[in-house]
Amino acid sequence: MTAETQTGSYLERLRGRIELRLADAQTLQALKTFSEILWSHASQGDLDTRSIEDDAGLTIDSWKKFAAKQYGAVTVSVANPVHARDGWQSTHTVVRVMGPDMPFMVDSALIALAQDGNITHHLNNVIFNVERGADGSAVLVEEATASSSKELFVHLEIDRVADAELEEVSARLRKTVTDLRAVVRDYGAMKDQLAKIVEQLKTDPPALAEEEIREALVFLDWLATNNFTFLGYREFEYVDDVIRQCGTPLGILSERSHASERELSAQPDSTRQFLLQPTLLSFSKSGTKSRVHRPAYPDYVGVKKFSTDGQVIGEWGF
């Protein structure tokens, strides 16, 4: 029997268990489609270790949550299902994240869950095309296409978390989602802000060496050409020894508290030297870990060479 046939057999048996639990024909048809798309993405190795009865309960419960969710909303569910209460059970803690299809959601959720050393034993993430009725509830799901109504369903099973700690895990995931939505919402605005800075450097350059300005412009242009993930933007002004935040913050920095005003003269020597150094671009590391995570390749080191009219003017690690 091929793996495809085995998967088909599993789905057939799963549909049979679901039919025994539901009587409403319309709900049953939508649920069958949901379950087929959801579980057809699972590997045969995963299916071999699973319980049909518990997966039927999991699928029905997941459909109810997914169908009831309003379009555009993100729902996070973290639970320790037990049969006596839920009609199905799992030896793991079951995590489900449902919302609009957004980049980096799966990576961000996985790392948020791993912060306390939790191991992910099962991962199933599926993108659906969803048609929702006037009340917002899902009435039809299909395999994802280029439709603008794409929604993401992420199902993870991690090490069993104590019941008293479930809300803490859920809160961490909700904060991750909040930051991620802010990045997705403001990504275009952050790139627009970079374009304004580049244009200003071209039309009204500072009193610095022409070579430094030219090199910086090439680097900024490279960042803007899909070579960098912009997470946040915040602007400051320096007047009468006071550094204060101004303008509208973007991305994850729109979710942070407003930066407190500081007197430059009261800062350590190293900070003053860094801020007052007459350099067009400066780099520093934030003291706050990002909740939005992108795929990383730590074993890879490369050098990007930039040139204008064939002349190499800088090298940048990436």
PDB file of N, CA, C and O in Angstrom, residues 214-266:
ATOM      1  N   ARG A 214      27.796  58.035  -0.756  1.00  0.00           N
ATOM      2  CA  ARG A 214      27.555  57.143  -1.894  1.00  0.00           C
ATOM      3  C   ARG A 214      27.480  55.683  -1.430  1.00  0.00           C
ATOM      4  O   ARG A 214      26.606  54.921  -1.838  1.00  0.00           O
ATOM      5  N   GLU A 215      28.391  55.309  -0.552  1.00  0.00           N
ATOM      6  CA  GLU A 215      28.402  53.947  -0.028  1.00  0.00           C
ATOM      7  C   GLU A 215      27.127  53.658   0.770  1.00  0.00           C
ATOM      8  O   GLU A 215      26.527  52.588   0.646  1.00  0.00           O
ATOM      9  N   ALA A 216      26.715  54.622   1.582  1.00  0.00           N
ATOM     10  CA  ALA A 216      25.496  54.445   2.383  1.00  0.00           C
ATOM     11  C   ALA A 216      24.272  54.294   1.499  1.00  0.00           C
ATOM     12  O   ALA A 216      23.384  53.467   1.771  1.00  0.00           O
ATOM     13  N   LEU A 217      24.190  55.073   0.427  1.00  0.00           N
ATOM     14  CA  LEU A 217      23.045  54.996  -0.482  1.00  0.00           C
ATOM     15  C   LEU A 217      22.954  53.626  -1.149  1.00  0.00           C
ATOM     16  O   LEU A 217      21.870  53.066  -1.304  1.00  0.00           O
ATOM     17  N   VAL A 218      24.099  53.098  -1.556  1.00  0.00           N
ATOM     18  CA  VAL A 218      24.098  51.769  -2.180  1.00  0.00           C
ATOM     19  C   VAL A 218      23.630  50.717  -1.182  1.00  0.00           C
ATOM     20  O   VAL A 218      22.841  49.818  -1.506  1.00  0.00           O
ATOM     21  N   PHE A 219      24.089  50.824   0.062  1.00  0.00           N
ATOM     22  CA  PHE A 219      23.680  49.875   1.092  1.00  0.00           C
ATOM     23  C   PHE A 219      22.187  49.979   1.368  1.00  0.00           C
ATOM     24  O   PHE A 219      21.482  48.963   1.460  1.00  0.00           O
ATOM     25  N   LEU A 220      21.658  51.191   1.491  1.00  0.00           N
ATOM     26  CA  LEU A 220      20.236  51.375   1.760  1.00  0.00           C
ATOM     27  C   LEU A 220      19.383  50.877   0.604  1.00  0.00           C
ATOM     28  O   LEU A 220      18.304  50.298   0.813  1.00  0.00           O
ATOM     29  N   ASP A 221      19.858  51.096  -0.610  1.00  0.00           N
ATOM     30  CA  ASP A 221      19.134  50.569  -1.774  1.00  0.00           C
ATOM     31  C   ASP A 221      19.110  49.042  -1.742  1.00  0.00           C
ATOM     32  O   ASP A 221      18.109  48.413  -2.102  1.00  0.00           O
ATOM     33  N   TRP A 222      20.214  48.449  -1.307  1.00  0.00           N
ATOM     34  CA  TRP A 222      20.269  46.989  -1.208  1.00  0.00           C
ATOM     35  C   TRP A 222      19.281  46.480  -0.161  1.00  0.00           C
ATOM     36  O   TRP A 222      18.583  45.480  -0.379  1.00  0.00           O
ATOM     37  N   LEU A 223      19.201  47.147   0.984  1.00  0.00           N
ATOM     38  CA  LEU A 223      18.246  46.754   2.020  1.00  0.00           C
ATOM     39  C   LEU A 223      16.826  46.767   1.479  1.00  0.00           C
ATOM     40  O   LEU A 223      16.021  45.882   1.783  1.00  0.00           O
ATOM     41  N   ALA A 224      16.517  47.787   0.684  1.00  0.00           N
ATOM     42  CA  ALA A 224      15.151  47.970   0.198  1.00  0.00           C
ATOM     43  C   ALA A 224      14.760  46.962  -0.872  1.00  0.00           C
ATOM     44  O   ALA A 224      13.572  46.800  -1.162  1.00  0.00           O
ATOM     45  N   THR A 225      15.748  46.262  -1.440  1.00  0.00           N
ATOM     46  CA  THR A 225      15.458  45.331  -2.536  1.00  0.00           C
ATOM     47  C   THR A 225      15.282  43.924  -1.979  1.00  0.00           C
ATOM     48  O   THR A 225      15.978  42.979  -2.357  1.00  0.00           O
ATOM     49  N   ASN A 226      14.368  43.798  -1.023  1.00  0.00           N
ATOM     50  CA  ASN A 226      14.007  42.501  -0.433  1.00  0.00           C
ATOM     51  C   ASN A 226      15.193  41.760   0.160  1.00  0.00           C
ATOM     52  O   ASN A 226      15.258  40.524   0.130  1.00  0.00           O
ATOM     53  N   ASN A 227      16.143  42.509   0.711  1.00  0.00           N
ATOM     54  CA  ASN A 227      17.289  41.896   1.369  1.00  0.00           C
ATOM     55  C   ASN A 227      17.277  42.103   2.870  1.00  0.00           C
ATOM     56  O   ASN A 227      18.252  41.769   3.548  1.00  0.00           O
ATOM     57  N   PHE A 228      16.191  42.631   3.401  1.00  0.00           N
ATOM     58  CA  PHE A 228      16.128  42.932   4.827  1.00  0.00           C
ATOM     59  C   PHE A 228      14.670  42.910   5.256  1.00  0.00           C
ATOM     60  O   PHE A 228      13.784  43.344   4.505  1.00  0.00           O
ATOM     61  N   THR A 229      14.407  42.382   6.444  1.00  0.00           N
ATOM     62  CA  THR A 229      13.053  42.376   6.984  1.00  0.00           C
ATOM     63  C   THR A 229      12.917  43.513   7.985  1.00  0.00           C
ATOM     64  O   THR A 229      13.546  43.490   9.051  1.00  0.00           O
ATOM     65  N   PHE A 230      12.141  44.507   7.636  1.00  0.00           N
ATOM     66  CA  PHE A 230      11.948  45.667   8.497  1.00  0.00           C
ATOM     67  C   PHE A 230      10.922  45.327   9.574  1.00  0.00           C
ATOM     68  O   PHE A 230       9.771  45.002   9.270  1.00  0.00           O
ATOM     69  N   LEU A 231      11.338  45.407  10.826  1.00  0.00           N
ATOM     70  CA  LEU A 231      10.452  45.067  11.935  1.00  0.00           C
ATOM     71  C   LEU A 231       9.860  46.299  12.607  1.00  0.00           C
ATOM     72  O   LEU A 231       8.728  46.250  13.101  1.00  0.00           O
ATOM     73  N   GLY A 232      10.607  47.390  12.677  1.00  0.00           N
ATOM     74  CA  GLY A 232      10.084  48.569  13.362  1.00  0.00           C
ATOM     75  C   GLY A 232      10.846  49.822  12.977  1.00  0.00           C
ATOM     76  O   GLY A 232      11.982  49.767  12.492  1.00  0.00           O
ATOM     77  N   TYR A 233      10.204  50.954  13.192  1.00  0.00           N
ATOM     78  CA  TYR A 233      10.827  52.249  12.893  1.00  0.00           C
ATOM     79  C   TYR A 233      10.402  53.245  13.970  1.00  0.00           C
ATOM     80  O   TYR A 233       9.232  53.313  14.350  1.00  0.00           O
ATOM     81  N   ARG A 234      11.383  53.995  14.467  1.00  0.00           N
ATOM     82  CA  ARG A 234      11.087  55.037  15.444  1.00  0.00           C
ATOM     83  C   ARG A 234      12.055  56.190  15.214  1.00  0.00           C
ATOM     84  O   ARG A 234      13.234  55.974  14.940  1.00  0.00           O
ATOM     85  N   GLU A 235      11.567  57.409  15.306  1.00  0.00           N
ATOM     86  CA  GLU A 235      12.355  58.593  14.994  1.00  0.00           C
ATOM     87  C   GLU A 235      12.581  59.420  16.264  1.00  0.00           C
ATOM     88  O   GLU A 235      11.705  59.516  17.130  1.00  0.00           O
ATOM     89  N   PHE A 236      13.775  60.021  16.359  1.00  0.00           N
ATOM     90  CA  PHE A 236      14.124  60.851  17.511  1.00  0.00           C
ATOM     91  C   PHE A 236      14.639  62.206  17.029  1.00  0.00           C
ATOM     92  O   PHE A 236      15.158  62.324  15.918  1.00  0.00           O
ATOM     93  N   GLU A 237      14.518  63.195  17.880  1.00  0.00           N
ATOM     94  CA  GLU A 237      15.111  64.499  17.617  1.00  0.00           C
ATOM     95  C   GLU A 237      16.007  64.877  18.793  1.00  0.00           C
ATOM     96  O   GLU A 237      15.791  64.429  19.930  1.00  0.00           O
ATOM     97  N   TYR A 238      17.013  65.698  18.506  1.00  0.00           N
ATOM     98  CA  TYR A 238      17.972  66.123  19.524  1.00  0.00           C
ATOM     99  C   TYR A 238      17.977  67.639  19.551  1.00  0.00           C
ATOM    100  O   TYR A 238      18.428  68.294  18.607  1.00  0.00           O
ATOM    101  N   VAL A 239      17.446  68.201  20.638  1.00  0.00           N
ATOM    102  CA  VAL A 239      17.345  69.662  20.789  1.00  0.00           C
ATOM    103  C   VAL A 239      17.708  70.039  22.217  1.00  0.00           C
ATOM    104  O   VAL A 239      17.177  69.478  23.183  1.00  0.00           O
ATOM    105  N   ASP A 240      18.637  71.010  22.350  1.00  0.00           N
ATOM    106  CA  ASP A 240      19.007  71.539  23.672  1.00  0.00           C
ATOM    107  C   ASP A 240      19.389  70.437  24.649  1.00  0.00           C
ATOM    108  O   ASP A 240      18.880  70.377  25.793  1.00  0.00           O
ATOM    109  N   ASP A 241      20.223  69.526  24.194  1.00  0.00           N
ATOM    110  CA  ASP A 241      20.769  68.443  25.023  1.00  0.00           C
ATOM    111  C   ASP A 241      19.754  67.336  25.315  1.00  0.00           C
ATOM    112  O   ASP A 241      20.066  66.374  26.008  1.00  0.00           O
ATOM    113  N   VAL A 242      18.525  67.460  24.808  1.00  0.00           N
ATOM    114  CA  VAL A 242      17.484  66.469  25.103  1.00  0.00           C
ATOM    115  C   VAL A 242      17.200  65.613  23.862  1.00  0.00           C
ATOM    116  O   VAL A 242      16.992  66.140  22.765  1.00  0.00           O
ATOM    117  N   ILE A 243      17.192  64.301  24.060  1.00  0.00           N
ATOM    118  CA  ILE A 243      16.819  63.356  23.006  1.00  0.00           C
ATOM    119  C   ILE A 243      15.391  62.917  23.284  1.00  0.00           C
ATOM    120  O   ILE A 243      15.085  62.405  24.362  1.00  0.00           O
ATOM    121  N   ARG A 244      14.506  63.142  22.330  1.00  0.00           N
ATOM    122  CA  ARG A 244      13.108  62.760  22.541  1.00  0.00           C
ATOM    123  C   ARG A 244      12.536  62.115  21.278  1.00  0.00           C
ATOM    124  O   ARG A 244      12.929  62.442  20.161  1.00  0.00           O
ATOM    125  N   GLN A 245      11.618  61.195  21.504  1.00  0.00           N
ATOM    126  CA  GLN A 245      10.960  60.526  20.389  1.00  0.00           C
ATOM    127  C   GLN A 245       9.987  61.484  19.722  1.00  0.00           C
ATOM    128  O   GLN A 245       9.303  62.268  20.387  1.00  0.00           O
ATOM    129  N   CYS A 246       9.895  61.395  18.402  1.00  0.00           N
ATOM    130  CA  CYS A 246       8.963  62.236  17.665  1.00  0.00           C
ATOM    131  C   CYS A 246       8.358  61.422  16.522  1.00  0.00           C
ATOM    132  O   CYS A 246       8.802  60.319  16.215  1.00  0.00           O
ATOM    133  N   GLY A 247       7.342  61.954  15.895  1.00  0.00           N
ATOM    134  CA  GLY A 247       6.712  61.263  14.775  1.00  0.00           C
ATOM    135  C   GLY A 247       5.917  60.043  15.215  1.00  0.00           C
ATOM    136  O   GLY A 247       5.677  59.809  16.403  1.00  0.00           O
ATOM    137  N   THR A 248       5.507  59.254  14.254  1.00  0.00           N
ATOM    138  CA  THR A 248       4.681  58.071  14.498  1.00  0.00           C
ATOM    139  C   THR A 248       5.516  56.813  14.356  1.00  0.00           C
ATOM    140  O   THR A 248       6.066  56.553  13.287  1.00  0.00           O
ATOM    141  N   PRO A 249       5.635  56.013  15.400  1.00  0.00           N
ATOM    142  CA  PRO A 249       6.397  54.768  15.296  1.00  0.00           C
ATOM    143  C   PRO A 249       5.668  53.754  14.429  1.00  0.00           C
ATOM    144  O   PRO A 249       4.436  53.783  14.303  1.00  0.00           O
ATOM    145  N   LEU A 250       6.424  52.839  13.841  1.00  0.00           N
ATOM    146  CA  LEU A 250       5.861  51.835  12.944  1.00  0.00           C
ATOM    147  C   LEU A 250       6.301  50.434  13.374  1.00  0.00           C
ATOM    148  O   LEU A 250       7.295  50.267  14.075  1.00  0.00           O
ATOM    149  N   GLY A 251       5.560  49.428  12.908  1.00  0.00           N
ATOM    150  CA  GLY A 251       5.916  48.042  13.185  1.00  0.00           C
ATOM    151  C   GLY A 251       5.860  47.724  14.662  1.00  0.00           C
ATOM    152  O   GLY A 251       5.018  48.235  15.400  1.00  0.00           O
ATOM    153  N   ILE A 252       6.768  46.874  15.124  1.00  0.00           N
ATOM    154  CA  ILE A 252       6.726  46.452  16.517  1.00  0.00           C
ATOM    155  C   ILE A 252       6.946  47.610  17.484  1.00  0.00           C
ATOM    156  O   ILE A 252       6.507  47.552  18.633  1.00  0.00           O
ATOM    157  N   LEU A 253       7.602  48.671  17.032  1.00  0.00           N
ATOM    158  CA  LEU A 253       7.836  49.807  17.911  1.00  0.00           C
ATOM    159  C   LEU A 253       6.559  50.607  18.146  1.00  0.00           C
ATOM    160  O   LEU A 253       6.490  51.409  19.082  1.00  0.00           O
ATOM    161  N   SER A 254       5.525  50.383  17.335  1.00  0.00           N
ATOM    162  CA  SER A 254       4.233  51.015  17.608  1.00  0.00           C
ATOM    163  C   SER A 254       3.532  50.337  18.776  1.00  0.00           C
ATOM    164  O   SER A 254       2.584  50.883  19.347  1.00  0.00           O
ATOM    165  N   GLU A 255       4.002  49.127  19.142  1.00  0.00           N
ATOM    166  CA  GLU A 255       3.418  48.388  20.261  1.00  0.00           C
ATOM    167  C   GLU A 255       4.219  48.585  21.540  1.00  0.00           C
ATOM    168  O   GLU A 255       3.845  48.048  22.579  1.00  0.00           O
ATOM    169  N   ARG A 256       5.307  49.333  21.481  1.00  0.00           N
ATOM    170  CA  ARG A 256       6.137  49.569  22.665  1.00  0.00           C
ATOM    171  C   ARG A 256       5.749  50.890  23.320  1.00  0.00           C
ATOM    172  O   ARG A 256       5.155  51.767  22.700  1.00  0.00           O
ATOM    173  N   SER A 257       6.125  51.036  24.574  1.00  0.00           N
ATOM    174  CA  SER A 257       5.889  52.294  25.280  1.00  0.00           C
ATOM    175  C   SER A 257       6.700  53.407  24.625  1.00  0.00           C
ATOM    176  O   SER A 257       7.769  53.169  24.045  1.00  0.00           O
ATOM    177  N   HIS A 258       6.188  54.631  24.721  1.00  0.00           N
ATOM    178  CA  HIS A 258       6.890  55.788  24.181  1.00  0.00           C
ATOM    179  C   HIS A 258       8.234  55.912  24.876  1.00  0.00           C
ATOM    180  O   HIS A 258       8.334  55.782  26.097  1.00  0.00           O
ATOM    181  N   ALA A 259       9.294  56.154  24.099  1.00  0.00           N
ATOM    182  CA  ALA A 259      10.634  56.268  24.672  1.00  0.00           C
ATOM    183  C   ALA A 259      10.719  57.482  25.586  1.00  0.00           C
ATOM    184  O   ALA A 259      10.209  58.555  25.269  1.00  0.00           O
ATOM    185  N   SER A 260      11.350  57.293  26.716  1.00  0.00           N
ATOM    186  CA  SER A 260      11.491  58.403  27.664  1.00  0.00           C
ATOM    187  C   SER A 260      12.523  59.402  27.165  1.00  0.00           C
ATOM    188  O   SER A 260      13.478  59.048  26.469  1.00  0.00           O
ATOM    189  N   GLU A 261      12.334  60.664  27.513  1.00  0.00           N
ATOM    190  CA  GLU A 261      13.296  61.707  27.145  1.00  0.00           C
ATOM    191  C   GLU A 261      14.568  61.553  27.975  1.00  0.00           C
ATOM    192  O   GLU A 261      14.518  61.201  29.153  1.00  0.00           O
ATOM    193  N   ARG A 262      15.690  61.832  27.330  1.00  0.00           N
ATOM    194  CA  ARG A 262      16.969  61.704  28.023  1.00  0.00           C
ATOM    195  C   ARG A 262      17.870  62.876  27.678  1.00  0.00           C
ATOM    196  O   ARG A 262      17.870  63.363  26.544  1.00  0.00           O
ATOM    197  N   GLU A 263      18.658  63.302  28.663  1.00  0.00           N
ATOM    198  CA  GLU A 263      19.661  64.330  28.424  1.00  0.00           C
ATOM    199  C   GLU A 263      20.936  63.657  27.949  1.00  0.00           C
ATOM    200  O   GLU A 263      21.443  62.736  28.597  1.00  0.00           O
ATOM    201  N   LEU A 264      21.429  64.103  26.821  1.00  0.00           N
ATOM    202  CA  LEU A 264      22.632  63.490  26.268  1.00  0.00           C
ATOM    203  C   LEU A 264      23.816  63.642  27.210  1.00  0.00           C
ATOM    204  O   LEU A 264      24.627  62.728  27.360  1.00  0.00           O
ATOM    205  N   SER A 265      23.904  64.793  27.874  1.00  0.00           N
ATOM    206  CA  SER A 265      25.032  65.043  28.771  1.00  0.00           C
ATOM    207  C   SER A 265      25.044  64.103  29.969  1.00  0.00           C
ATOM    208  O   SER A 265      26.078  63.928  30.616  1.00  0.00           O
ATOM    209  N   ALA A 266      23.892  63.485  30.270  1.00  0.00           N
ATOM    210  CA  ALA A 266      23.809  62.575  31.413  1.00  0.00           C
ATOM    211  C   ALA A 266      24.117  61.129  31.042  1.00  0.00           C
ATOM    212  O   ALA A 266      24.144  60.256  31.910  1.00  0.00           O
TER     213      ALA A 266
END
